[in-house]
Amino acid sequence: MNVKVGPTHRQRQTAATRSQIAAAARQLFAERGYVATTIAAISERADIPVQTVYSALGSKANILQEVTRLAIEPLAVTKTWVQAAAGTPEEGLRISAGLQRHQYEQMYDVVTTHLEGARVDADIARITAGILTNRERGVGAYLESIAAHLRPRMDAARALDIYLTLVLPEVYRSLVLERGWTPTQYETWLGNQLVHQLLR
């Protein structure tokens, strides 16, 4: 009989420390920006010694990576794309609009931190490029699966170009953060645009 063994007390402590560091760092990145936030400031905000911060996560780039992992985890991105694939193309695109809304609603600050960090930190640039590549691959695979339903003379590659443009963070910032749209209004608009621009 197989007995499932949970994490040890030490492993739980390590995970809690990493989470505490990430929470403090996320606050500071949002308040001060990636560049202006120091490991010392993260240590002070988290109330964890600097040496422990380094031993737990190693660098500011690694801390941002942990912030991102913890922010993405509750979104269940893979599960959402499975649901999208199970519906009609219109339902799938509206589900993807909902996913994009929730991503920005819950972690827009993390997205902008990545964009800032990528301009000054080669590690962040590499990590950010990897995230964007994985997203593009996932969306591209979905659009390939509904290629027969796309507008005439539109292939999956062109559909991907349009999709990625519509979901740019600058669009969310303009409509929701600057123009006062609600996240629900953004989701509805995005879903309508995806359906209108991409499907027959």
PDB file of C-alpha atoms in Angstrom:
ATOM      1  CA  MET A   1       0.000   0.000   0.000  1.00  0.00           C
ATOM      2  CA  ASN A   2       1.334   3.411  -0.972  1.00  0.00           C
ATOM      3  CA  VAL A   3       1.262   6.027   1.762  1.00  0.00           C
ATOM      4  CA  LYS A   4       1.242   9.623   0.593  1.00  0.00           C
ATOM      5  CA  VAL A   5       3.737  11.620   2.613  1.00  0.00           C
ATOM      6  CA  GLY A   6       3.222  15.371   2.912  1.00  0.00           C
ATOM      7  CA  PRO A   7       5.913  18.034   3.213  1.00  0.00           C
ATOM      8  CA  THR A   8       8.124  17.963   6.268  1.00  0.00           C
ATOM      9  CA  HIS A   9       8.069  20.692   8.902  1.00  0.00           C
ATOM     10  CA  ARG A  10      11.304  22.094   7.484  1.00  0.00           C
ATOM     11  CA  GLN A  11       9.876  22.141   3.963  1.00  0.00           C
ATOM     12  CA  ARG A  12       6.771  23.959   5.209  1.00  0.00           C
ATOM     13  CA  GLN A  13       8.986  26.502   6.986  1.00  0.00           C
ATOM     14  CA  THR A  14      11.040  27.049   3.836  1.00  0.00           C
ATOM     15  CA  ALA A  15       7.902  27.528   1.721  1.00  0.00           C
ATOM     16  CA  ALA A  16       6.485  29.976   4.281  1.00  0.00           C
ATOM     17  CA  THR A  17       9.724  31.982   4.277  1.00  0.00           C
ATOM     18  CA  ARG A  18       9.771  32.169   0.472  1.00  0.00           C
ATOM     19  CA  SER A  19       6.138  33.239   0.451  1.00  0.00           C
ATOM     20  CA  GLN A  20       6.779  35.938   3.057  1.00  0.00           C
ATOM     21  CA  ILE A  21       9.717  37.301   1.056  1.00  0.00           C
ATOM     22  CA  ALA A  22       7.682  37.253  -2.163  1.00  0.00           C
ATOM     23  CA  ALA A  23       4.743  39.079  -0.551  1.00  0.00           C
ATOM     24  CA  ALA A  24       7.026  41.819   0.773  1.00  0.00           C
ATOM     25  CA  ALA A  25       8.824  42.123  -2.554  1.00  0.00           C
ATOM     26  CA  ARG A  26       5.558  42.362  -4.495  1.00  0.00           C
ATOM     27  CA  GLN A  27       4.421  45.257  -2.305  1.00  0.00           C
ATOM     28  CA  LEU A  28       7.702  47.081  -2.801  1.00  0.00           C
ATOM     29  CA  PHE A  29       7.863  46.444  -6.538  1.00  0.00           C
ATOM     30  CA  ALA A  30       4.379  47.963  -6.848  1.00  0.00           C
ATOM     31  CA  GLU A  31       5.259  50.949  -4.642  1.00  0.00           C
ATOM     32  CA  ARG A  32       8.797  51.727  -5.802  1.00  0.00           C
ATOM     33  CA  GLY A  33       9.383  49.773  -8.995  1.00  0.00           C
ATOM     34  CA  TYR A  34      11.767  46.908  -9.663  1.00  0.00           C
ATOM     35  CA  VAL A  35      14.904  49.024 -10.058  1.00  0.00           C
ATOM     36  CA  ALA A  36      14.456  51.066  -6.874  1.00  0.00           C
ATOM     37  CA  THR A  37      13.654  48.048  -4.694  1.00  0.00           C
ATOM     38  CA  THR A  38      16.700  46.592  -2.941  1.00  0.00           C
ATOM     39  CA  ILE A  39      17.217  43.252  -1.264  1.00  0.00           C
ATOM     40  CA  ALA A  40      17.759  45.186   1.991  1.00  0.00           C
ATOM     41  CA  ALA A  41      14.351  46.838   1.620  1.00  0.00           C
ATOM     42  CA  ILE A  42      12.708  43.478   0.942  1.00  0.00           C
ATOM     43  CA  SER A  43      14.446  42.046   4.001  1.00  0.00           C
ATOM     44  CA  GLU A  44      13.186  44.893   6.165  1.00  0.00           C
ATOM     45  CA  ARG A  45       9.601  44.716   4.839  1.00  0.00           C
ATOM     46  CA  ALA A  46       9.483  40.931   5.253  1.00  0.00           C
ATOM     47  CA  ASP A  47      11.177  41.111   8.673  1.00  0.00           C
ATOM     48  CA  ILE A  48      13.596  38.416   7.530  1.00  0.00           C
ATOM     49  CA  PRO A  49      17.409  38.759   7.697  1.00  0.00           C
ATOM     50  CA  VAL A  50      19.150  39.678   4.452  1.00  0.00           C
ATOM     51  CA  GLN A  51      21.237  36.514   4.519  1.00  0.00           C
ATOM     52  CA  THR A  52      18.072  34.414   4.827  1.00  0.00           C
ATOM     53  CA  VAL A  53      16.571  36.222   1.849  1.00  0.00           C
ATOM     54  CA  TYR A  54      19.657  35.373  -0.207  1.00  0.00           C
ATOM     55  CA  SER A  55      19.737  31.751   0.951  1.00  0.00           C
ATOM     56  CA  ALA A  56      16.014  31.297   0.280  1.00  0.00           C
ATOM     57  CA  LEU A  57      15.818  32.856  -3.191  1.00  0.00           C
ATOM     58  CA  GLY A  58      19.293  34.047  -4.160  1.00  0.00           C
ATOM     59  CA  SER A  59      18.670  37.213  -6.164  1.00  0.00           C
ATOM     60  CA  LYS A  60      16.128  39.911  -6.935  1.00  0.00           C
ATOM     61  CA  ALA A  61      15.376  38.214 -10.267  1.00  0.00           C
ATOM     62  CA  ASN A  62      14.647  34.943  -8.466  1.00  0.00           C
ATOM     63  CA  ILE A  63      12.430  36.790  -6.002  1.00  0.00           C
ATOM     64  CA  LEU A  64      10.398  38.229  -8.882  1.00  0.00           C
ATOM     65  CA  GLN A  65      10.161  34.747 -10.370  1.00  0.00           C
ATOM     66  CA  GLU A  66       8.716  33.485  -7.062  1.00  0.00           C
ATOM     67  CA  VAL A  67       6.302  36.441  -6.954  1.00  0.00           C
ATOM     68  CA  THR A  68       5.153  35.495 -10.448  1.00  0.00           C
ATOM     69  CA  ARG A  69       4.755  31.808  -9.644  1.00  0.00           C
ATOM     70  CA  LEU A  70       2.607  32.548  -6.607  1.00  0.00           C
ATOM     71  CA  ALA A  71       0.503  35.061  -8.566  1.00  0.00           C
ATOM     72  CA  ILE A  72      -0.120  32.702 -11.496  1.00  0.00           C
ATOM     73  CA  GLU A  73      -0.810  29.567  -9.444  1.00  0.00           C
ATOM     74  CA  PRO A  74      -4.416  30.432  -8.399  1.00  0.00           C
ATOM     75  CA  LEU A  75      -5.402  31.330 -11.971  1.00  0.00           C
ATOM     76  CA  ALA A  76      -5.381  27.689 -13.143  1.00  0.00           C
ATOM     77  CA  VAL A  77      -4.330  28.749 -16.636  1.00  0.00           C
ATOM     78  CA  THR A  78      -4.022  25.229 -18.077  1.00  0.00           C
ATOM     79  CA  LYS A  79      -7.443  24.214 -16.746  1.00  0.00           C
ATOM     80  CA  THR A  80      -9.007  27.334 -18.273  1.00  0.00           C
ATOM     81  CA  TRP A  81      -7.557  26.592 -21.712  1.00  0.00           C
ATOM     82  CA  VAL A  82      -8.878  23.012 -21.464  1.00  0.00           C
ATOM     83  CA  GLN A  83     -12.333  24.475 -20.782  1.00  0.00           C
ATOM     84  CA  ALA A  84     -11.925  26.846 -23.733  1.00  0.00           C
ATOM     85  CA  ALA A  85     -11.013  23.977 -26.045  1.00  0.00           C
ATOM     86  CA  ALA A  86     -14.074  21.999 -24.924  1.00  0.00           C
ATOM     87  CA  GLY A  87     -16.545  24.680 -26.048  1.00  0.00           C
ATOM     88  CA  THR A  88     -17.439  26.272 -29.349  1.00  0.00           C
ATOM     89  CA  PRO A  89     -14.879  28.706 -30.816  1.00  0.00           C
ATOM     90  CA  GLU A  90     -16.959  31.672 -29.608  1.00  0.00           C
ATOM     91  CA  GLU A  91     -17.251  30.201 -26.115  1.00  0.00           C
ATOM     92  CA  GLY A  92     -13.525  29.468 -26.105  1.00  0.00           C
ATOM     93  CA  LEU A  93     -12.562  33.004 -27.037  1.00  0.00           C
ATOM     94  CA  ARG A  94     -14.887  34.450 -24.387  1.00  0.00           C
ATOM     95  CA  ILE A  95     -13.383  32.080 -21.793  1.00  0.00           C
ATOM     96  CA  SER A  96      -9.917  33.290 -22.818  1.00  0.00           C
ATOM     97  CA  ALA A  97     -11.112  36.902 -22.413  1.00  0.00           C
ATOM     98  CA  GLY A  98     -12.200  36.022 -18.887  1.00  0.00           C
ATOM     99  CA  LEU A  99      -8.812  34.492 -18.161  1.00  0.00           C
ATOM    100  CA  GLN A 100      -7.069  37.633 -19.427  1.00  0.00           C
ATOM    101  CA  ARG A 101      -9.331  39.821 -17.288  1.00  0.00           C
ATOM    102  CA  HIS A 102      -8.547  37.790 -14.164  1.00  0.00           C
ATOM    103  CA  GLN A 103      -4.819  37.808 -14.919  1.00  0.00           C
ATOM    104  CA  TYR A 104      -4.720  41.578 -15.142  1.00  0.00           C
ATOM    105  CA  GLU A 105      -7.140  42.054 -12.270  1.00  0.00           C
ATOM    106  CA  GLN A 106      -5.053  39.904  -9.948  1.00  0.00           C
ATOM    107  CA  MET A 107      -1.508  40.537 -11.150  1.00  0.00           C
ATOM    108  CA  TYR A 108      -1.260  43.633 -13.364  1.00  0.00           C
ATOM    109  CA  ASP A 109       1.390  44.925 -10.943  1.00  0.00           C
ATOM    110  CA  VAL A 110       3.476  41.796 -11.543  1.00  0.00           C
ATOM    111  CA  VAL A 111       3.179  42.211 -15.315  1.00  0.00           C
ATOM    112  CA  THR A 112       4.418  45.804 -15.180  1.00  0.00           C
ATOM    113  CA  THR A 113       7.234  44.823 -12.807  1.00  0.00           C
ATOM    114  CA  HIS A 114       8.398  42.257 -15.367  1.00  0.00           C
ATOM    115  CA  LEU A 115       8.322  44.813 -18.158  1.00  0.00           C
ATOM    116  CA  GLU A 116      10.373  47.270 -16.110  1.00  0.00           C
ATOM    117  CA  GLY A 117      12.806  44.639 -14.884  1.00  0.00           C
ATOM    118  CA  ALA A 118      13.369  43.232 -18.374  1.00  0.00           C
ATOM    119  CA  ARG A 119      14.765  46.588 -19.496  1.00  0.00           C
ATOM    120  CA  VAL A 120      17.563  46.561 -16.927  1.00  0.00           C
ATOM    121  CA  ASP A 121      18.121  42.950 -15.863  1.00  0.00           C
ATOM    122  CA  ALA A 122      19.192  40.246 -18.316  1.00  0.00           C
ATOM    123  CA  ASP A 123      17.812  37.494 -16.054  1.00  0.00           C
ATOM    124  CA  ILE A 124      14.394  39.162 -15.914  1.00  0.00           C
ATOM    125  CA  ALA A 125      14.501  39.719 -19.683  1.00  0.00           C
ATOM    126  CA  ARG A 126      15.136  35.985 -20.171  1.00  0.00           C
ATOM    127  CA  ILE A 127      12.404  34.960 -17.720  1.00  0.00           C
ATOM    128  CA  THR A 128       9.899  37.397 -19.225  1.00  0.00           C
ATOM    129  CA  ALA A 129      10.687  36.224 -22.745  1.00  0.00           C
ATOM    130  CA  GLY A 130      10.113  32.635 -21.611  1.00  0.00           C
ATOM    131  CA  ILE A 131       6.731  33.486 -20.096  1.00  0.00           C
ATOM    132  CA  LEU A 132       5.632  35.316 -23.245  1.00  0.00           C
ATOM    133  CA  THR A 133       6.863  32.500 -25.472  1.00  0.00           C
ATOM    134  CA  ASN A 134       4.932  29.902 -23.471  1.00  0.00           C
ATOM    135  CA  ARG A 135       1.782  32.045 -23.612  1.00  0.00           C
ATOM    136  CA  GLU A 136       2.180  32.556 -27.353  1.00  0.00           C
ATOM    137  CA  ARG A 137       2.669  28.832 -27.853  1.00  0.00           C
ATOM    138  CA  GLY A 138      -0.467  28.007 -25.841  1.00  0.00           C
ATOM    139  CA  VAL A 139      -2.672  30.593 -27.556  1.00  0.00           C
ATOM    140  CA  GLY A 140      -1.256  29.628 -30.946  1.00  0.00           C
ATOM    141  CA  ALA A 141      -2.102  25.966 -30.380  1.00  0.00           C
ATOM    142  CA  TYR A 142      -5.661  26.893 -29.452  1.00  0.00           C
ATOM    143  CA  LEU A 143      -6.071  29.087 -32.543  1.00  0.00           C
ATOM    144  CA  GLU A 144      -4.687  26.290 -34.708  1.00  0.00           C
ATOM    145  CA  SER A 145      -7.378  24.018 -33.265  1.00  0.00           C
ATOM    146  CA  ILE A 146     -10.136  26.409 -34.400  1.00  0.00           C
ATOM    147  CA  ALA A 147      -8.487  27.397 -37.709  1.00  0.00           C
ATOM    148  CA  ALA A 148     -11.473  26.146 -39.709  1.00  0.00           C
ATOM    149  CA  HIS A 149     -13.678  28.710 -37.941  1.00  0.00           C
ATOM    150  CA  LEU A 150     -11.454  31.736 -38.517  1.00  0.00           C
ATOM    151  CA  ARG A 151     -12.406  34.542 -40.880  1.00  0.00           C
ATOM    152  CA  PRO A 152     -11.828  33.947 -44.612  1.00  0.00           C
ATOM    153  CA  ARG A 153      -8.200  34.297 -45.683  1.00  0.00           C
ATOM    154  CA  MET A 154      -7.064  34.421 -42.053  1.00  0.00           C
ATOM    155  CA  ASP A 155      -4.673  31.767 -40.827  1.00  0.00           C
ATOM    156  CA  ALA A 156      -3.765  30.949 -37.222  1.00  0.00           C
ATOM    157  CA  ALA A 157      -0.574  33.024 -37.393  1.00  0.00           C
ATOM    158  CA  ARG A 158      -2.462  36.196 -38.356  1.00  0.00           C
ATOM    159  CA  ALA A 159      -5.105  35.404 -35.738  1.00  0.00           C
ATOM    160  CA  LEU A 160      -2.357  35.132 -33.138  1.00  0.00           C
ATOM    161  CA  ASP A 161      -1.006  38.577 -34.120  1.00  0.00           C
ATOM    162  CA  ILE A 162      -4.447  40.113 -33.590  1.00  0.00           C
ATOM    163  CA  TYR A 163      -5.060  38.219 -30.345  1.00  0.00           C
ATOM    164  CA  LEU A 164      -1.763  39.291 -28.800  1.00  0.00           C
ATOM    165  CA  THR A 165      -2.371  42.916 -29.782  1.00  0.00           C
ATOM    166  CA  LEU A 166      -5.849  43.000 -28.227  1.00  0.00           C
ATOM    167  CA  VAL A 167      -4.605  41.604 -24.908  1.00  0.00           C
ATOM    168  CA  LEU A 168      -1.653  43.986 -24.507  1.00  0.00           C
ATOM    169  CA  PRO A 169      -1.351  45.330 -20.943  1.00  0.00           C
ATOM    170  CA  GLU A 170      -1.419  48.883 -22.321  1.00  0.00           C
ATOM    171  CA  VAL A 171      -5.001  48.284 -23.505  1.00  0.00           C
ATOM    172  CA  TYR A 172      -6.090  47.097 -20.043  1.00  0.00           C
ATOM    173  CA  ARG A 173      -4.311  50.036 -18.416  1.00  0.00           C
ATOM    174  CA  SER A 174      -5.952  52.537 -20.739  1.00  0.00           C
ATOM    175  CA  LEU A 175      -9.483  51.189 -20.430  1.00  0.00           C
ATOM    176  CA  VAL A 176      -9.619  50.069 -16.790  1.00  0.00           C
ATOM    177  CA  LEU A 177      -6.973  52.001 -14.878  1.00  0.00           C
ATOM    178  CA  GLU A 178      -7.158  55.277 -16.801  1.00  0.00           C
ATOM    179  CA  ARG A 179     -10.613  55.443 -18.432  1.00  0.00           C
ATOM    180  CA  GLY A 180     -12.525  53.923 -15.522  1.00  0.00           C
ATOM    181  CA  TRP A 181     -13.960  50.790 -17.140  1.00  0.00           C
ATOM    182  CA  THR A 182     -14.804  47.949 -14.773  1.00  0.00           C
ATOM    183  CA  PRO A 183     -12.939  44.659 -15.255  1.00  0.00           C
ATOM    184  CA  THR A 184     -16.250  43.105 -16.322  1.00  0.00           C
ATOM    185  CA  GLN A 185     -16.689  45.738 -19.040  1.00  0.00           C
ATOM    186  CA  TYR A 186     -13.133  45.046 -20.204  1.00  0.00           C
ATOM    187  CA  GLU A 187     -13.794  41.295 -20.333  1.00  0.00           C
ATOM    188  CA  THR A 188     -17.010  41.786 -22.334  1.00  0.00           C
ATOM    189  CA  TRP A 189     -15.311  44.170 -24.763  1.00  0.00           C
ATOM    190  CA  LEU A 190     -12.326  41.874 -25.210  1.00  0.00           C
ATOM    191  CA  GLY A 191     -14.528  38.842 -25.784  1.00  0.00           C
ATOM    192  CA  ASN A 192     -16.581  40.744 -28.354  1.00  0.00           C
ATOM    193  CA  GLN A 193     -13.445  41.957 -30.144  1.00  0.00           C
ATOM    194  CA  LEU A 194     -11.872  38.502 -30.265  1.00  0.00           C
ATOM    195  CA  VAL A 195     -15.045  36.962 -31.670  1.00  0.00           C
ATOM    196  CA  HIS A 196     -15.620  39.764 -34.186  1.00  0.00           C
ATOM    197  CA  GLN A 197     -12.012  40.042 -35.346  1.00  0.00           C
ATOM    198  CA  LEU A 198     -11.175  36.344 -35.538  1.00  0.00           C
ATOM    199  CA  LEU A 199     -14.259  34.274 -36.335  1.00  0.00           C
ATOM    200  CA  ARG A 200     -16.363  33.957 -39.458  1.00  0.00           C
TER     201      ARG A 200
END
